[in-house]
mmCIF file of C-alpha atoms and ligand atoms in Angstrom:
data_model
loop_
_atom_site.group_PDB
_atom_site.id
_atom_site.type_symbol
_atom_site.label_atom_id
_atom_site.label_comp_id
_atom_site.label_asym_id
_atom_site.label_seq_id
_atom_site.Cartn_x
_atom_site.Cartn_y
_atom_site.Cartn_z
ATOM 1 C CA MET A 12 308.356 116.267 57.085
ATOM 2 C CA ASN A 13 311.612 116.227 55.345
ATOM 3 C CA ASP A 14 313.332 113.174 57.069
ATOM 4 C CA HIS A 15 317.087 114.356 56.400
ATOM 5 C CA LEU A 16 318.933 117.522 56.631
ATOM 6 C CA LEU A 17 321.061 117.868 53.598
ATOM 7 C CA ALA A 18 320.699 121.455 52.527
ATOM 8 C CA LEU A 19 318.763 124.557 53.819
ATOM 9 C CA GLY A 20 317.053 125.156 50.410
ATOM 10 C CA ASP A 21 315.027 121.741 51.176
ATOM 11 C CA PHE A 22 313.018 123.380 53.887
ATOM 12 C CA SER A 23 310.434 125.918 54.629
ATOM 13 C CA GLN A 24 311.066 129.040 56.530
ATOM 14 C CA ALA A 25 308.813 127.925 59.282
ATOM 15 C CA THR A 26 310.819 124.693 59.797
ATOM 16 C CA LEU A 27 314.121 126.401 59.881
ATOM 17 C CA ARG A 28 312.709 129.205 62.217
ATOM 18 C CA PHE A 29 311.423 126.298 64.447
ATOM 19 C CA LEU A 30 314.759 124.935 64.713
ATOM 20 C CA ILE A 31 316.407 128.109 65.626
ATOM 21 C CA ASP A 32 313.842 129.040 68.150
ATOM 22 C CA ARG A 33 313.910 125.476 69.764
ATOM 23 C CA ALA A 34 317.740 125.888 69.907
ATOM 24 C CA ARG A 35 317.384 129.221 71.615
ATOM 25 C CA ALA A 36 314.975 127.552 74.083
ATOM 26 C CA LEU A 37 317.434 124.645 74.800
ATOM 27 C CA LYS A 38 320.095 127.244 75.217
ATOM 28 C CA ALA A 39 318.068 129.223 77.967
ATOM 29 C CA ASP A 40 317.429 125.912 79.614
ATOM 30 C CA ARG A 41 320.974 125.092 79.744
ATOM 31 C CA GLY A 42 321.760 128.361 81.075
ATOM 32 C CA LEU A 43 319.472 127.749 83.993
ATOM 33 C CA GLY A 44 321.264 124.350 84.614
ATOM 34 C CA VAL A 45 318.323 122.425 83.125
ATOM 35 C CA ARG A 46 319.317 119.320 81.383
ATOM 36 C CA ARG A 47 316.474 117.628 79.537
ATOM 37 C CA GLN A 48 316.989 113.850 78.858
ATOM 38 C CA LEU A 49 314.999 114.092 75.798
ATOM 39 C CA LEU A 50 317.267 111.576 73.668
ATOM 40 C CA ALA A 51 317.808 109.166 76.480
ATOM 41 C CA GLY A 52 318.475 105.750 75.085
ATOM 42 C CA ARG A 53 318.997 107.102 71.695
ATOM 43 C CA THR A 54 322.364 106.839 69.865
ATOM 44 C CA ILE A 55 323.863 108.660 66.731
ATOM 45 C CA CYS A 56 326.829 107.841 64.702
ATOM 46 C CA LEU A 57 329.202 110.674 63.375
ATOM 47 C CA LEU A 58 330.863 109.454 60.016
ATOM 48 C CA PHE A 59 333.496 112.036 59.350
ATOM 49 C CA GLU A 60 335.816 111.933 56.262
ATOM 50 C CA LYS A 61 337.204 115.571 56.990
ATOM 51 C CA PRO A 62 338.791 117.112 60.145
ATOM 52 C CA SER A 63 336.569 118.935 62.604
ATOM 53 C CA THR A 64 336.790 120.565 65.952
ATOM 54 C CA ARG A 65 333.534 122.466 66.548
ATOM 55 C CA THR A 66 331.042 120.327 64.530
ATOM 56 C CA ARG A 67 332.408 116.896 65.982
ATOM 57 C CA VAL A 68 332.525 118.179 69.661
ATOM 58 C CA SER A 69 329.354 120.389 69.500
ATOM 59 C CA PHE A 70 327.147 117.460 68.073
ATOM 60 C CA GLU A 71 328.794 115.044 70.627
ATOM 61 C CA ALA A 72 328.165 117.505 73.439
ATOM 62 C CA ALA A 73 324.595 118.301 72.105
ATOM 63 C CA MET A 74 323.857 114.348 72.031
ATOM 64 C CA TYR A 75 325.279 113.724 75.582
ATOM 65 C CA GLY A 76 323.589 116.816 76.821
ATOM 66 C CA LEU A 77 320.239 115.388 75.893
ATOM 67 C CA GLY A 78 320.998 112.011 77.460
ATOM 68 C CA GLY A 79 321.934 110.164 74.285
ATOM 69 C CA GLN A 80 325.217 108.372 73.104
ATOM 70 C CA VAL A 81 327.561 108.938 70.301
ATOM 71 C CA ILE A 82 329.596 106.671 68.227
ATOM 72 C CA PHE A 83 332.241 108.569 66.060
ATOM 73 C CA MET A 84 333.718 106.777 62.992
ATOM 74 C CA SER A 85 336.272 108.537 60.745
ATOM 75 C CA THR A 86 335.738 107.135 57.152
ATOM 76 C CA LYS A 87 339.201 106.016 56.616
ATOM 77 C CA GLU A 88 339.028 103.634 59.566
ATOM 78 C CA SER A 89 335.767 102.207 58.446
ATOM 79 C CA GLN A 90 335.052 99.673 55.728
ATOM 80 C CA LEU A 91 333.975 102.794 53.669
ATOM 81 C CA GLY A 92 337.761 103.585 53.321
ATOM 82 C CA ARG A 93 338.265 100.066 51.839
ATOM 83 C CA GLY A 94 335.432 100.509 49.284
ATOM 84 C CA GLU A 95 332.349 99.219 50.979
ATOM 85 C CA PRO A 96 329.358 100.891 49.159
ATOM 86 C CA LEU A 97 327.475 103.699 50.577
ATOM 87 C CA LYS A 98 324.163 101.920 50.108
ATOM 88 C CA ASP A 99 325.381 99.018 52.301
ATOM 89 C CA THR A 100 326.853 101.232 54.838
ATOM 90 C CA ALA A 101 323.531 103.474 55.134
ATOM 91 C CA ARG A 102 321.307 100.373 55.649
ATOM 92 C CA VAL A 103 323.615 98.506 58.309
ATOM 93 C CA LEU A 104 324.178 101.862 60.275
ATOM 94 C CA SER A 105 320.303 102.562 60.203
ATOM 95 C CA ARG A 106 320.041 99.288 62.287
ATOM 96 C CA TYR A 107 322.269 100.578 65.000
ATOM 97 C CA VAL A 108 321.628 104.061 65.471
ATOM 98 C CA ASP A 109 318.898 106.634 65.554
ATOM 99 C CA ALA A 110 320.651 109.216 63.192
ATOM 100 C CA ILE A 111 323.818 109.533 60.988
ATOM 101 C CA VAL A 112 325.804 112.845 61.040
ATOM 102 C CA VAL A 113 327.965 112.995 58.065
ATOM 103 C CA ARG A 114 331.012 115.198 57.156
ATOM 104 C CA THR A 115 332.403 114.513 53.699
ATOM 105 C CA PHE A 116 333.414 115.689 50.206
ATOM 106 C CA GLY A 117 330.609 115.032 47.787
ATOM 107 C CA GLN A 118 327.019 116.238 48.368
ATOM 108 C CA GLU A 119 326.049 113.059 46.477
ATOM 109 C CA VAL A 120 327.651 110.989 49.267
ATOM 110 C CA VAL A 121 325.019 112.513 51.797
ATOM 111 C CA GLU A 122 322.380 111.971 49.288
ATOM 112 C CA GLU A 123 323.061 108.447 48.632
ATOM 113 C CA LEU A 124 323.290 107.726 52.403
ATOM 114 C CA ALA A 125 319.956 109.551 52.773
ATOM 115 C CA HIS A 126 318.353 107.576 50.055
ATOM 116 C CA TYR A 127 319.352 104.310 51.634
ATOM 117 C CA ALA A 128 319.198 104.915 55.274
ATOM 118 C CA THR A 129 316.009 104.586 57.276
ATOM 119 C CA VAL A 130 317.099 107.036 59.898
ATOM 120 C CA PRO A 131 317.695 110.824 59.466
ATOM 121 C CA VAL A 132 321.015 111.777 57.816
ATOM 122 C CA ILE A 133 322.400 115.211 58.685
ATOM 123 C CA ASN A 134 324.893 116.987 56.650
ATOM 124 C CA ALA A 135 327.683 118.217 58.873
ATOM 125 C CA LEU A 136 329.633 119.703 55.896
ATOM 126 C CA THR A 137 330.070 118.767 52.010
ATOM 127 C CA ASP A 138 332.020 120.563 49.588
ATOM 128 C CA LEU A 139 328.624 122.044 48.410
ATOM 129 C CA HIS A 140 327.073 123.058 51.750
ATOM 130 C CA HIS A 141 327.354 123.605 55.415
ATOM 131 C CA PRO A 142 323.758 123.889 56.576
ATOM 132 C CA CYS A 143 324.059 123.316 60.353
ATOM 133 C CA GLN A 144 326.728 125.976 60.518
ATOM 134 C CA VAL A 145 324.419 128.663 58.725
ATOM 135 C CA LEU A 146 321.712 127.654 60.984
ATOM 136 C CA SER A 147 323.960 128.539 64.029
ATOM 137 C CA ASP A 148 324.978 131.680 62.211
ATOM 138 C CA LEU A 149 321.328 132.876 61.767
ATOM 139 C CA MET A 150 320.543 131.847 65.509
ATOM 140 C CA THR A 151 323.450 134.265 66.362
ATOM 141 C CA VAL A 152 321.967 137.013 64.141
ATOM 142 C CA LEU A 153 318.576 136.486 65.750
ATOM 143 C CA GLU A 154 320.157 136.677 69.234
ATOM 144 C CA VAL A 155 322.241 139.753 68.525
ATOM 145 C CA LYS A 156 320.149 141.742 66.200
ATOM 146 C CA GLY A 157 316.694 140.497 67.249
ATOM 147 C CA THR A 158 315.554 139.899 63.439
ATOM 148 C CA LEU A 159 316.473 138.146 60.279
ATOM 149 C CA ASP A 160 315.331 141.313 58.254
ATOM 150 C CA ILE A 161 319.040 141.951 57.645
ATOM 151 C CA LYS A 162 321.370 143.109 54.811
ATOM 152 C CA ALA A 163 323.846 140.157 54.478
ATOM 153 C CA VAL A 164 327.036 140.239 52.920
ATOM 154 C CA TRP A 165 329.529 137.534 51.991
ATOM 155 C CA ILE A 166 332.991 138.259 51.257
ATOM 156 C CA GLY A 167 335.662 135.775 49.599
ATOM 157 C CA ASP A 168 335.386 132.305 48.211
ATOM 158 C CA GLY A 169 332.108 131.221 46.817
ATOM 159 C CA ASN A 170 332.128 128.087 48.783
ATOM 160 C CA ASN A 171 330.027 125.721 50.843
ATOM 161 C CA MET A 172 329.331 128.308 53.477
ATOM 162 C CA ALA A 173 328.507 130.919 50.675
ATOM 163 C CA ASN A 174 326.210 128.182 49.095
ATOM 164 C CA SER A 175 324.356 127.842 52.297
ATOM 165 C CA TRP A 176 323.973 131.592 52.975
ATOM 166 C CA ILE A 177 322.557 131.804 49.484
ATOM 167 C CA GLU A 178 319.786 129.189 50.432
ATOM 168 C CA ALA A 179 319.368 130.811 53.754
ATOM 169 C CA ALA A 180 318.745 134.239 52.016
ATOM 170 C CA SER A 181 316.159 132.646 49.762
ATOM 171 C CA VAL A 182 314.358 130.817 52.452
ATOM 172 C CA PHE A 183 314.125 133.748 54.793
ATOM 173 C CA GLY A 184 313.891 136.405 52.080
ATOM 174 C CA PHE A 185 316.545 138.765 53.073
ATOM 175 C CA PRO A 186 318.975 140.359 50.490
ATOM 176 C CA LEU A 187 322.423 138.991 50.194
ATOM 177 C CA THR A 188 325.377 140.459 48.551
ATOM 178 C CA LEU A 189 328.393 138.373 47.842
ATOM 179 C CA ALA A 190 331.927 139.724 46.847
ATOM 180 C CA CYS A 191 333.622 136.822 45.256
ATOM 181 C CA LEU A 192 336.643 136.557 42.989
ATOM 182 C CA ASP A 193 336.094 135.977 39.350
ATOM 183 C CA GLY A 194 336.382 132.298 38.873
ATOM 184 C CA PHE A 195 335.334 131.502 42.533
ATOM 185 C CA ASP A 196 331.719 132.081 42.275
ATOM 186 C CA PRO A 197 329.005 130.088 44.330
ATOM 187 C CA ASN A 198 327.482 127.123 42.622
ATOM 188 C CA GLU A 199 325.437 128.176 39.758
ATOM 189 C CA ALA A 200 322.411 125.781 40.122
ATOM 190 C CA ILE A 201 322.089 126.952 43.888
ATOM 191 C CA LEU A 202 322.184 130.561 42.744
ATOM 192 C CA THR A 203 319.578 130.072 40.039
ATOM 193 C CA ARG A 204 317.112 128.021 42.356
ATOM 194 C CA ALA A 205 317.757 130.610 45.355
ATOM 195 C CA ARG A 206 317.033 133.691 43.084
ATOM 196 C CA ALA A 207 313.699 132.236 41.641
ATOM 197 C CA ARG A 208 312.631 131.440 45.311
ATOM 198 C CA SER A 209 313.411 134.916 46.735
ATOM 199 C CA ASP A 210 311.836 138.372 46.061
ATOM 200 C CA LEU A 211 314.899 139.829 47.448
ATOM 201 C CA PRO A 212 318.168 140.215 45.346
ATOM 202 C CA ILE A 213 321.112 137.630 45.667
ATOM 203 C CA THR A 214 323.841 139.652 43.974
ATOM 204 C CA ILE A 215 327.333 138.675 43.080
ATOM 205 C CA LEU A 216 329.961 141.550 42.837
ATOM 206 C CA ARG A 217 333.695 141.556 42.517
ATOM 207 C CA ASP A 218 334.686 144.535 44.555
ATOM 208 C CA PRO A 219 334.392 143.996 48.477
ATOM 209 C CA ALA A 220 334.129 147.651 49.233
ATOM 210 C CA GLU A 221 331.277 147.968 47.111
ATOM 211 C CA ALA A 222 329.371 144.656 48.501
ATOM 212 C CA ILE A 223 329.954 145.680 52.147
ATOM 213 C CA GLN A 224 328.114 148.975 51.680
ATOM 214 C CA GLY A 225 325.373 149.236 54.341
ATOM 215 C CA GLY A 226 325.674 145.575 55.169
ATOM 216 C CA ASP A 227 324.725 144.641 58.891
ATOM 217 C CA VAL A 228 325.716 140.937 58.903
ATOM 218 C CA VAL A 229 329.275 140.409 57.234
ATOM 219 C CA SER A 230 330.452 136.821 56.851
ATOM 220 C CA VAL A 231 333.915 135.647 55.862
ATOM 221 C CA ASP A 232 335.480 132.292 55.625
ATOM 222 C CA VAL A 233 338.934 130.642 54.664
ATOM 223 C CA TRP A 234 340.193 131.139 51.068
ATOM 224 C CA ALA A 235 341.088 127.552 50.815
ATOM 225 C CA SER A 236 338.604 124.841 52.157
ATOM 226 C CA MET A 237 339.263 121.502 53.231
ATOM 227 C CA GLY A 238 340.247 119.474 50.319
ATOM 228 C CA GLN A 239 341.790 122.294 48.633
ATOM 229 C CA GLU A 240 345.091 122.422 50.590
ATOM 230 C CA ALA A 241 347.138 122.156 47.345
ATOM 231 C CA GLU A 242 345.787 125.415 46.089
ATOM 232 C CA GLN A 243 346.373 127.302 49.343
ATOM 233 C CA GLU A 244 349.307 129.107 48.291
ATOM 234 C CA ARG A 245 347.796 130.280 45.006
ATOM 235 C CA ARG A 246 344.638 131.375 46.346
ATOM 236 C CA LEU A 247 346.289 133.395 49.234
ATOM 237 C CA GLY A 248 347.880 135.413 46.455
ATOM 238 C CA LEU A 249 344.627 135.649 44.391
ATOM 239 C CA PHE A 250 342.259 136.636 47.399
ATOM 240 C CA GLN A 251 344.430 139.634 49.041
ATOM 241 C CA GLN A 252 341.811 142.227 48.182
ATOM 242 C CA TYR A 253 339.211 140.163 49.944
ATOM 243 C CA GLN A 254 340.694 140.283 53.567
ATOM 244 C CA LEU A 255 338.048 141.769 56.026
ATOM 245 C CA ASP A 256 340.131 144.428 57.753
ATOM 246 C CA ALA A 257 339.039 147.284 60.109
ATOM 247 C CA SER A 258 339.186 149.738 57.106
ATOM 248 C CA LEU A 259 336.769 147.543 54.952
ATOM 249 C CA LEU A 260 334.379 147.065 57.970
ATOM 250 C CA THR A 261 334.006 150.824 58.341
ATOM 251 C CA LYS A 262 332.058 150.761 54.919
ATOM 252 C CA ALA A 263 329.495 148.409 56.500
ATOM 253 C CA ASP A 264 326.602 149.473 58.785
ATOM 254 C CA ARG A 265 327.965 151.013 61.884
ATOM 255 C CA GLU A 266 326.175 148.372 63.934
ATOM 256 C CA ALA A 267 327.230 145.606 61.619
ATOM 257 C CA ILE A 268 328.309 142.303 63.265
ATOM 258 C CA VAL A 269 331.030 139.828 61.754
ATOM 259 C CA LEU A 270 330.687 136.251 61.473
ATOM 260 C CA HIS A 271 333.217 133.641 60.661
ATOM 261 C CA CYS A 272 332.421 129.890 61.085
ATOM 262 C CA LEU A 273 336.157 129.012 62.161
ATOM 263 C CA PRO A 274 338.744 127.923 61.848
ATOM 264 C CA ALA A 275 340.000 131.294 60.777
ATOM 265 C CA HIS A 276 343.359 132.200 59.366
ATOM 266 C CA ARG A 277 344.182 135.397 60.834
ATOM 267 C CA GLY A 278 346.072 137.883 58.588
ATOM 268 C CA GLU A 279 344.355 136.153 55.484
ATOM 269 C CA GLU A 280 340.499 136.352 55.249
ATOM 270 C CA ILE A 281 340.353 138.329 58.389
ATOM 271 C CA THR A 282 342.476 140.499 60.571
ATOM 272 C CA ASP A 283 343.052 139.696 64.255
ATOM 273 C CA GLU A 284 341.924 143.207 64.831
ATOM 274 C CA VAL A 285 338.490 142.380 63.458
ATOM 275 C CA LEU A 286 338.279 138.886 64.670
ATOM 276 C CA GLU A 287 338.899 140.141 68.336
ATOM 277 C CA GLY A 288 337.031 143.395 67.821
ATOM 278 C CA PRO A 289 333.638 144.584 69.252
ATOM 279 C CA GLN A 290 331.722 143.703 66.115
ATOM 280 C CA SER A 291 332.886 140.276 66.143
ATOM 281 C CA VAL A 292 330.269 137.639 67.570
ATOM 282 C CA ILE A 293 332.387 134.592 66.338
ATOM 283 C CA PHE A 294 332.663 132.922 69.611
ATOM 284 C CA GLU A 295 328.834 133.202 70.182
ATOM 285 C CA GLN A 296 328.298 131.862 66.679
ATOM 286 C CA ALA A 297 330.691 128.777 67.549
ATOM 287 C CA GLU A 298 328.760 128.161 70.718
ATOM 288 C CA ASN A 299 325.407 128.259 69.140
ATOM 289 C CA LYS A 300 326.499 125.229 66.969
ATOM 290 C CA MET A 301 325.971 123.071 70.050
ATOM 291 C CA HIS A 302 322.437 124.583 70.728
ATOM 292 C CA ILE A 303 321.324 124.264 67.154
ATOM 293 C CA HIS A 304 322.560 120.673 66.692
ATOM 294 C CA ALA A 305 320.689 119.837 70.027
ATOM 295 C CA ALA A 306 317.528 121.240 68.334
ATOM 296 C CA ILE A 307 318.292 119.434 65.067
ATOM 297 C CA LEU A 308 318.787 116.001 66.813
ATOM 298 C CA GLU A 309 315.841 116.350 68.886
ATOM 299 C CA HIS A 310 313.646 117.274 65.873
ATOM 300 C CA PHE A 311 314.905 114.719 63.406
ATOM 301 C CA ILE A 312 315.441 111.802 65.854
ATOM 302 C CA LEU A 313 311.816 112.459 67.560
ATOM 303 C CA ASN A 314 310.254 113.305 64.255
ATOM 304 C CA ARG A 315 308.701 116.379 66.049
ATOM 305 C CA LYS A 316 305.945 118.078 64.249
ATOM 306 C CA ILE A 317 306.199 121.802 63.602
ATOM 307 C CA ALA A 318 303.580 123.724 65.494
HETATM 308 N N1 LIG B 10 332.825 125.743 61.798
HETATM 309 C C1 LIG B 10 333.087 124.343 61.733
HETATM 310 O O1 LIG B 10 332.452 123.386 61.001
HETATM 311 O O2 LIG B 10 334.465 124.041 62.471
HETATM 312 P P1 LIG B 10 334.973 122.530 62.382
HETATM 313 O O3 LIG B 10 335.617 122.314 61.042
HETATM 314 O O4 LIG B 10 335.906 122.648 63.473
HETATM 315 O O5 LIG B 10 333.865 121.586 62.800
HETATM 316 N N1 LIG B 11 334.744 126.391 53.950
HETATM 317 C C1 LIG B 11 335.434 125.596 55.099
HETATM 318 C C2 LIG B 11 334.275 125.643 56.347
HETATM 319 C C3 LIG B 11 335.175 125.020 57.536
HETATM 320 C C4 LIG B 11 334.165 124.802 58.598
HETATM 321 C C5 LIG B 11 335.619 124.350 54.571
HETATM 322 O O1 LIG B 11 335.073 123.673 53.913
HETATM 323 O O2 LIG B 11 336.995 124.108 55.019
#
């Protein structure tokens, strides 16, 4: 078993599918009012260097819902903020808690923590990946469409979410078309590895109207991610043509669904009409974060074997 969850591309389709199916089972239990105390007596540390609403609260709610405990620590209030090495932090926290959930800038930070930790390290967003989010997205797709045999579309910045969607497409073997502005493509190495793994095309286009043709799962995200605030204004000007509005959405499959990991900037990457419209499953997607996080915590902490 892979002991840490750092990027989707590190996993087999069977493992990711297991996590999604388990999340759906836990969601069904919760709907029936069943609360399993599967992680009673266990504790996780959330180590966050960037803001969060959904990921923080859904990981905390998932852990408490499974009977466990959570310690939240913002990096700047910890000794990490004063320069304590990651390798020392990883080894110390491993002696206190059963898993470390990290939101930070560099992927190398989660990699170094994972290298030195003796408990699972879960990537709750870096500049390069947002793996847990894309698992929630795939869970939502399965719930709504009943299949991952989809034609997926990404419109906008080639950011952390785009990279994780590319890895998801390669692991599950579905075609993915991305409309990215020239100069804002996804990570080259991730793209190359993903294309080598998948038989189905992962295509980068410039024109969103061309990319969305026939797509049945359409994902968008902010044009300036956390850490890129200084570029916000410039990007706003550059990305105008990449807005998902009702007219662009009509070019997708008639039954297409719209995903956005949130937070959204209405009137920028997505219009209010589309976000609130009948094809949007954005709030189901947000809810599913909690269920997928419960499945992830259970699997990695209890070292569950895949059936
Ligand atoms: N989607 C997501 O990760 O949201 P937060 O930044 O609020 O955690
Ligand atoms: N791409 C966004 C995702 C936020 C959940 C960011 O990194 O800010």
